[in-house]
mmCIF file of C-alpha atoms in Angstrom:
data_model
loop_
_atom_site.group_PDB
_atom_site.id
_atom_site.type_symbol
_atom_site.label_atom_id
_atom_site.label_comp_id
_atom_site.label_asym_id
_atom_site.label_seq_id
_atom_site.Cartn_x
_atom_site.Cartn_y
_atom_site.Cartn_z
ATOM 1 C CA MET V 838 68.293 182.572 39.768
ATOM 2 C CA ALA V 839 67.584 179.577 37.573
ATOM 3 C CA ARG V 840 66.167 176.474 39.247
ATOM 4 C CA PRO V 841 68.779 173.676 39.435
ATOM 5 C CA GLU V 842 66.652 171.185 37.564
ATOM 6 C CA ASN V 843 69.637 168.953 36.715
ATOM 7 C CA TYR V 844 70.533 168.305 40.420
ATOM 8 C CA PRO V 845 68.258 165.279 40.826
ATOM 9 C CA CYS V 846 69.928 163.607 37.858
ATOM 10 C CA ARG V 847 73.339 164.217 39.403
ATOM 11 C CA PHE V 848 72.116 162.760 42.684
ATOM 12 C CA GLN V 849 70.805 159.703 40.854
ATOM 13 C CA LYS V 850 74.214 159.148 39.257
ATOM 14 C CA LEU V 851 75.890 159.380 42.652
ATOM 15 C CA SER V 852 73.367 156.941 44.063
ATOM 16 C CA ARG V 853 74.093 154.375 41.343
ATOM 17 C CA ALA V 854 77.835 154.806 41.894
ATOM 18 C CA ASP V 855 77.388 154.271 45.625
ATOM 19 C CA LYS V 856 75.354 151.166 44.919
ATOM 20 C CA THR V 857 78.036 149.767 42.644
ATOM 21 C CA GLU V 858 80.728 150.504 45.228
ATOM 22 C CA SER V 859 78.617 148.870 47.946
ATOM 23 C CA GLU V 860 78.143 145.756 45.826
ATOM 24 C CA SER V 861 81.886 145.574 45.156
ATOM 25 C CA MET V 862 82.617 145.959 48.847
ATOM 26 C CA GLY V 863 80.098 143.221 49.633
ATOM 27 C CA ARG V 864 81.739 140.859 47.170
ATOM 28 C CA PHE V 865 85.145 141.691 48.695
ATOM 29 C CA ILE V 866 83.915 140.984 52.236
ATOM 30 C CA THR V 867 82.275 137.731 51.122
ATOM 31 C CA ALA V 868 85.473 136.594 49.400
ATOM 32 C CA ALA V 869 87.531 137.523 52.471
ATOM 33 C CA ALA V 870 85.132 135.616 54.723
ATOM 34 C CA ILE V 871 85.348 132.561 52.470
ATOM 35 C CA ASP V 872 89.147 132.734 52.514
ATOM 36 C CA LYS V 873 89.063 132.975 56.304
ATOM 37 C CA TRP V 874 86.790 129.952 56.569
ATOM 38 C CA ILE V 875 89.067 128.028 54.219
ATOM 39 C CA GLU V 876 91.899 128.747 56.647
ATOM 40 C CA ILE V 877 89.844 127.809 59.719
ATOM 41 C CA VAL V 878 88.051 124.680 58.477
ATOM 42 C CA PRO V 879 91.139 122.385 58.489
ATOM 43 C CA SER V 880 91.849 123.368 62.092
ATOM 44 C CA LEU V 881 88.238 122.705 63.064
ATOM 45 C CA LEU V 882 88.382 119.328 61.347
ATOM 46 C CA TRP V 883 91.523 118.423 63.306
ATOM 47 C CA VAL V 884 89.825 119.469 66.548
ATOM 48 C CA ALA V 885 86.777 117.370 65.686
ATOM 49 C CA PHE V 886 89.038 114.459 64.763
ATOM 50 C CA GLY V 887 90.833 114.793 68.096
ATOM 51 C CA ILE V 888 87.535 114.793 70.004
ATOM 52 C CA VAL V 889 86.398 111.657 68.167
ATOM 53 C CA LEU V 890 89.681 109.887 68.956
ATOM 54 C CA PHE V 891 89.465 110.938 72.607
ATOM 55 C CA CYS V 892 85.938 109.547 72.882
ATOM 56 C CA LEU V 893 86.916 106.286 71.177
ATOM 57 C CA PHE V 894 90.054 105.708 73.258
ATOM 58 C CA TYR V 895 89.040 107.413 76.510
ATOM 59 C CA LYS V 896 89.601 104.365 78.708
ATOM 60 C CA GLN V 897 93.049 103.679 77.289
ATOM 61 C CA ILE V 898 94.030 107.345 77.640
ATOM 62 C CA ARG V 899 92.810 107.439 81.235
ATOM 63 C CA ASN V 900 94.341 104.142 82.331
ATOM 64 C CA ASP V 901 97.586 104.081 80.378
ATOM 65 C CA ILE V 902 98.662 107.374 78.847
ATOM 66 C CA LEU V 903 97.748 109.819 81.631
ATOM 67 C CA PRO V 904 99.680 107.932 84.355
ATOM 68 C CA LYS V 905 102.760 108.014 82.120
ATOM 69 C CA LEU V 906 102.371 111.740 81.571
ATOM 70 C CA THR V 907 102.225 112.183 85.343
ATOM 71 C CA GLY V 908 105.456 110.272 85.600
ATOM 72 C CA PHE V 909 107.094 112.533 83.029
ATOM 73 C CA LYS V 910 105.944 115.535 85.008
ATOM 74 C CA VAL V 911 107.589 114.207 88.143
ATOM 75 C CA MET V 912 110.744 113.452 86.196
ATOM 76 C CA GLY V 913 110.738 117.002 84.890
ATOM 77 C CA ALA V 914 109.861 120.152 86.776
ATOM 78 C CA GLU V 915 108.495 118.511 89.924
ATOM 79 C CA PHE V 916 111.581 116.342 90.428
ATOM 80 C CA SER V 917 113.364 119.482 91.612
ATOM 81 C CA PHE V 918 111.262 119.222 94.790
ATOM 82 C CA VAL V 919 112.687 115.749 95.408
ATOM 83 C CA LYS V 920 116.182 117.200 95.091
ATOM 84 C CA ASN V 921 115.266 119.965 97.537
ATOM 85 C CA SER V 922 114.075 117.371 100.056
ATOM 86 C CA ILE V 923 117.244 115.287 99.899
ATOM 87 C CA ASP V 924 119.306 118.488 100.150
ATOM 88 C CA ALA V 925 117.398 119.416 103.310
ATOM 89 C CA ALA V 926 117.851 115.891 104.719
ATOM 90 C CA VAL V 927 121.615 116.052 104.111
ATOM 91 C CA GLU V 928 121.794 119.480 105.736
ATOM 92 C CA PHE V 929 119.809 118.273 108.759
ATOM 93 C CA GLY V 930 122.004 115.160 109.081
ATOM 94 C CA ALA V 931 125.133 117.298 109.310
ATOM 95 C CA LYS V 932 124.488 117.741 113.042
ATOM 96 C CA TRP V 933 125.328 114.029 113.413
ATOM 97 C CA HIS V 934 128.347 114.502 111.151
ATOM 98 C CA VAL V 935 126.632 112.656 108.312
ATOM 99 C CA ALA V 936 128.269 113.795 105.078
ATOM 100 C CA VAL V 937 127.072 113.121 101.532
ATOM 101 C CA SER V 938 129.040 114.247 98.492
ATOM 102 C CA GLU V 939 127.339 115.981 95.575
ATOM 103 C CA LYS V 940 128.352 113.052 93.369
ATOM 104 C CA ASP V 941 126.705 110.477 95.665
ATOM 105 C CA LYS V 942 123.588 112.606 96.025
ATOM 106 C CA ALA V 943 123.293 113.055 92.256
ATOM 107 C CA ALA V 944 123.731 109.300 91.718
ATOM 108 C CA ALA V 945 120.879 108.510 94.128
ATOM 109 C CA LEU V 946 118.590 111.051 92.481
ATOM 110 C CA GLN V 947 119.379 109.763 89.003
ATOM 111 C CA ARG V 948 118.591 106.226 90.076
ATOM 112 C CA ALA V 949 115.297 107.319 91.612
ATOM 113 C CA LYS V 950 114.432 109.159 88.404
ATOM 114 C CA ARG V 951 115.201 106.110 86.266
ATOM 115 C CA ASN V 952 113.050 103.932 88.519
ATOM 116 C CA ILE V 953 110.247 106.401 89.213
ATOM 117 C CA ASP V 954 107.556 103.806 88.480
ATOM 118 C CA VAL V 955 108.529 101.596 91.445
ATOM 119 C CA PHE V 956 107.483 104.309 93.906
ATOM 120 C CA LYS V 957 103.944 104.677 92.636
ATOM 121 C CA ASN V 958 101.491 103.329 95.237
ATOM 122 C CA ALA V 959 104.359 101.875 97.308
ATOM 123 C CA ARG V 960 103.498 101.740 101.017
ATOM 124 C CA ILE V 961 106.135 102.464 103.654
ATOM 125 C CA LEU V 962 105.685 102.078 107.416
ATOM 126 C CA TRP V 963 108.185 104.267 109.287
ATOM 127 C CA ILE V 964 108.835 103.705 112.991
ATOM 128 C CA ASP V 965 110.648 106.435 114.927
ATOM 129 C CA ASP V 966 109.922 108.088 118.249
ATOM 130 C CA LEU V 967 111.099 111.391 116.736
ATOM 131 C CA PRO V 968 109.397 111.462 113.325
ATOM 132 C CA LYS V 969 110.228 115.128 112.789
ATOM 133 C CA ASN V 970 113.879 114.113 112.380
ATOM 134 C CA ASN V 971 112.876 112.239 109.217
ATOM 135 C CA ARG V 972 110.461 114.807 107.822
ATOM 136 C CA HIS V 973 112.619 115.626 104.800
ATOM 137 C CA GLU V 974 113.116 111.972 103.888
ATOM 138 C CA CYS V 975 109.384 111.306 104.295
ATOM 139 C CA GLN V 976 108.596 114.275 102.098
ATOM 140 C CA MET V 977 111.054 112.990 99.498
ATOM 141 C CA PHE V 978 109.323 109.605 99.268
ATOM 142 C CA ARG V 979 105.888 111.208 99.131
ATOM 143 C CA GLN V 980 107.027 113.455 96.303
ATOM 144 C CA LEU V 981 108.074 110.273 94.522
ATOM 145 C CA GLN V 982 104.410 109.149 94.889
ATOM 146 C CA ALA V 983 104.979 106.632 97.681
ATOM 147 C CA SER V 984 102.750 106.500 100.764
ATOM 148 C CA VAL V 985 104.483 106.901 104.146
ATOM 149 C CA GLU V 986 102.795 106.050 107.448
ATOM 150 C CA ASN V 987 104.596 107.347 110.561
ATOM 151 C CA VAL V 988 104.322 105.688 113.976
ATOM 152 C CA THR V 989 106.327 106.354 117.134
ATOM 153 C CA ASN V 990 106.431 102.934 118.806
ATOM 154 C CA SER V 991 106.527 99.214 118.107
ATOM 155 C CA GLN V 992 103.074 98.518 119.500
ATOM 156 C CA ARG V 993 101.385 100.872 117.059
ATOM 157 C CA ALA V 994 103.484 99.461 114.225
ATOM 158 C CA PHE V 995 102.295 95.919 114.984
ATOM 159 C CA GLU V 996 98.690 97.131 115.111
ATOM 160 C CA LEU V 997 98.974 98.609 111.630
ATOM 161 C CA LEU V 998 100.803 95.576 110.274
ATOM 162 C CA GLU V 999 97.906 93.431 111.458
ATOM 163 C CA ILE V 1000 95.369 95.297 109.362
ATOM 164 C CA ASP V 1001 97.389 96.657 106.408
ATOM 165 C CA ALA V 1002 100.039 95.446 103.984
ATOM 166 C CA TYR V 1003 103.239 97.434 103.505
ATOM 167 C CA ASP V 1004 106.005 97.086 100.950
ATOM 168 C CA LEU V 1005 108.698 97.803 103.512
ATOM 169 C CA VAL V 1006 109.349 99.021 107.032
ATOM 170 C CA ILE V 1007 111.887 101.693 107.981
ATOM 171 C CA SER V 1008 112.854 101.846 111.650
ATOM 172 C CA ASP V 1009 115.226 103.462 114.087
ATOM 173 C CA ILE V 1010 117.100 101.288 116.606
ATOM 174 C CA ALA V 1011 117.341 103.359 119.794
ATOM 175 C CA ARG V 1012 113.891 104.455 120.862
ATOM 176 C CA ASP V 1013 112.754 106.191 124.046
ATOM 177 C CA ASP V 1014 114.805 104.557 126.829
ATOM 178 C CA GLU V 1015 115.630 101.390 124.894
ATOM 179 C CA GLY V 1016 118.883 101.338 122.985
ATOM 180 C CA ASP V 1017 117.869 98.240 121.025
ATOM 181 C CA ALA V 1018 114.115 98.761 120.601
ATOM 182 C CA GLY V 1019 114.402 98.456 116.831
ATOM 183 C CA ILE V 1020 116.288 95.149 117.061
ATOM 184 C CA LYS V 1021 113.657 93.749 119.433
ATOM 185 C CA PHE V 1022 110.932 94.864 117.052
ATOM 186 C CA LEU V 1023 112.664 93.152 114.130
ATOM 187 C CA ASN V 1024 113.065 89.860 116.018
ATOM 188 C CA THR V 1025 109.372 89.793 116.943
ATOM 189 C CA PHE V 1026 108.360 90.962 113.478
ATOM 190 C CA ARG V 1027 110.256 88.115 111.830
ATOM 191 C CA GLU V 1028 108.321 85.592 113.911
ATOM 192 C CA GLN V 1029 105.149 86.921 112.283
ATOM 193 C CA ASP V 1030 106.373 88.089 108.881
ATOM 194 C CA LYS V 1031 109.489 86.732 107.237
ATOM 195 C CA GLU V 1032 108.983 88.521 103.906
ATOM 196 C CA THR V 1033 108.488 92.274 104.385
ATOM 197 C CA PRO V 1034 111.906 93.971 104.216
ATOM 198 C CA LEU V 1035 113.049 96.210 107.070
ATOM 199 C CA ILE V 1036 115.634 98.966 106.732
ATOM 200 C CA PHE V 1037 117.239 100.591 109.763
ATOM 201 C CA TYR V 1038 117.729 104.356 109.451
ATOM 202 C CA ILE V 1039 119.711 105.682 112.385
ATOM 203 C CA GLY V 1040 121.595 108.763 113.550
ATOM 204 C CA ASN V 1041 125.098 107.332 113.407
ATOM 205 C CA TYR V 1042 126.092 104.153 111.644
ATOM 206 C CA VAL V 1043 129.509 102.513 111.913
ATOM 207 C CA PRO V 1044 130.019 100.318 108.814
ATOM 208 C CA LYS V 1045 132.248 97.858 110.672
ATOM 209 C CA ASP V 1046 129.244 96.955 112.850
ATOM 210 C CA GLY V 1047 127.622 95.376 109.800
ATOM 211 C CA VAL V 1048 123.935 94.877 109.040
ATOM 212 C CA PRO V 1049 121.751 93.483 111.852
ATOM 213 C CA LYS V 1050 120.600 89.941 111.228
ATOM 214 C CA GLN V 1051 117.331 89.671 109.279
ATOM 215 C CA ALA V 1052 117.423 93.360 108.298
ATOM 216 C CA PHE V 1053 117.507 94.327 104.628
ATOM 217 C CA GLY V 1054 119.976 97.128 105.263
ATOM 218 C CA ILE V 1055 121.106 99.909 107.574
ATOM 219 C CA THR V 1056 122.336 103.455 106.972
ATOM 220 C CA ASP V 1057 122.512 106.957 108.356
ATOM 221 C CA ARG V 1058 122.662 108.660 104.956
ATOM 222 C CA PRO V 1059 119.602 109.840 102.992
ATOM 223 C CA ASP V 1060 121.180 108.977 99.632
ATOM 224 C CA GLU V 1061 121.895 105.407 100.759
ATOM 225 C CA LEU V 1062 118.371 105.156 102.176
ATOM 226 C CA LEU V 1063 117.017 106.116 98.759
ATOM 227 C CA HIS V 1064 119.164 103.412 97.133
ATOM 228 C CA LEU V 1065 117.993 100.801 99.653
ATOM 229 C CA VAL V 1066 114.334 101.685 99.143
ATOM 230 C CA VAL V 1067 114.748 101.414 95.363
ATOM 231 C CA ASP V 1068 116.420 98.010 95.903
ATOM 232 C CA VAL V 1069 113.398 96.832 97.877
ATOM 233 C CA LEU V 1070 110.777 98.206 95.513
ATOM 234 C CA GLU V 1071 112.519 96.874 92.407
ATOM 235 C CA ARG V 1072 112.183 93.379 93.863
ATOM 236 C CA LYS V 1073 108.499 94.016 94.576
ATOM 237 C CA LYS V 1074 107.545 95.094 91.051
#
């Protein structure tokens, strides 16, 4: 059999063809990579631009913009928790035959939403010997970003009022064995502080009895309590 002397030449041709194909593939990959970078670079520039702006305006973003975004969050998804709290308060109050229509409840919630800023950092002192009866209302105000301090008697309330400032006081009237403990507290409180508003929140309120002298308001309904608190805080801001 003759020796295949022309095989090496054929192999050399194949090698040159492979080399040409490899170079073409390399140029294709390089072009594709460049196209990809052209697509990515504008996005990277925008990211870099955003980082520069954030660094330049960090204090303003932290002190002004972020608090507003928090407010929008409360007004959005988290505001449903406020609605749940007032729903629970209305349901709990039914045992004292306290009724609140859906229309009245919605009106109170809408007003709170419109005035969400007045609740931020507001301080409420709540006096009631049975604080668990007001747990839903307290939760509602806390969800609105107000601070609520619960005490069970007048003495402790006066102690706290001596050392801290509050935007308003919410109180019951009948407490322990005293049917007018809240009224007595208010009379003494007004001798010391004539400015801080006090709202009475009680189990059963008869409108014809009117509002006790020197009290800001009185109610047995959670929606009306929300309105009264907004009234107070609007005057404070």
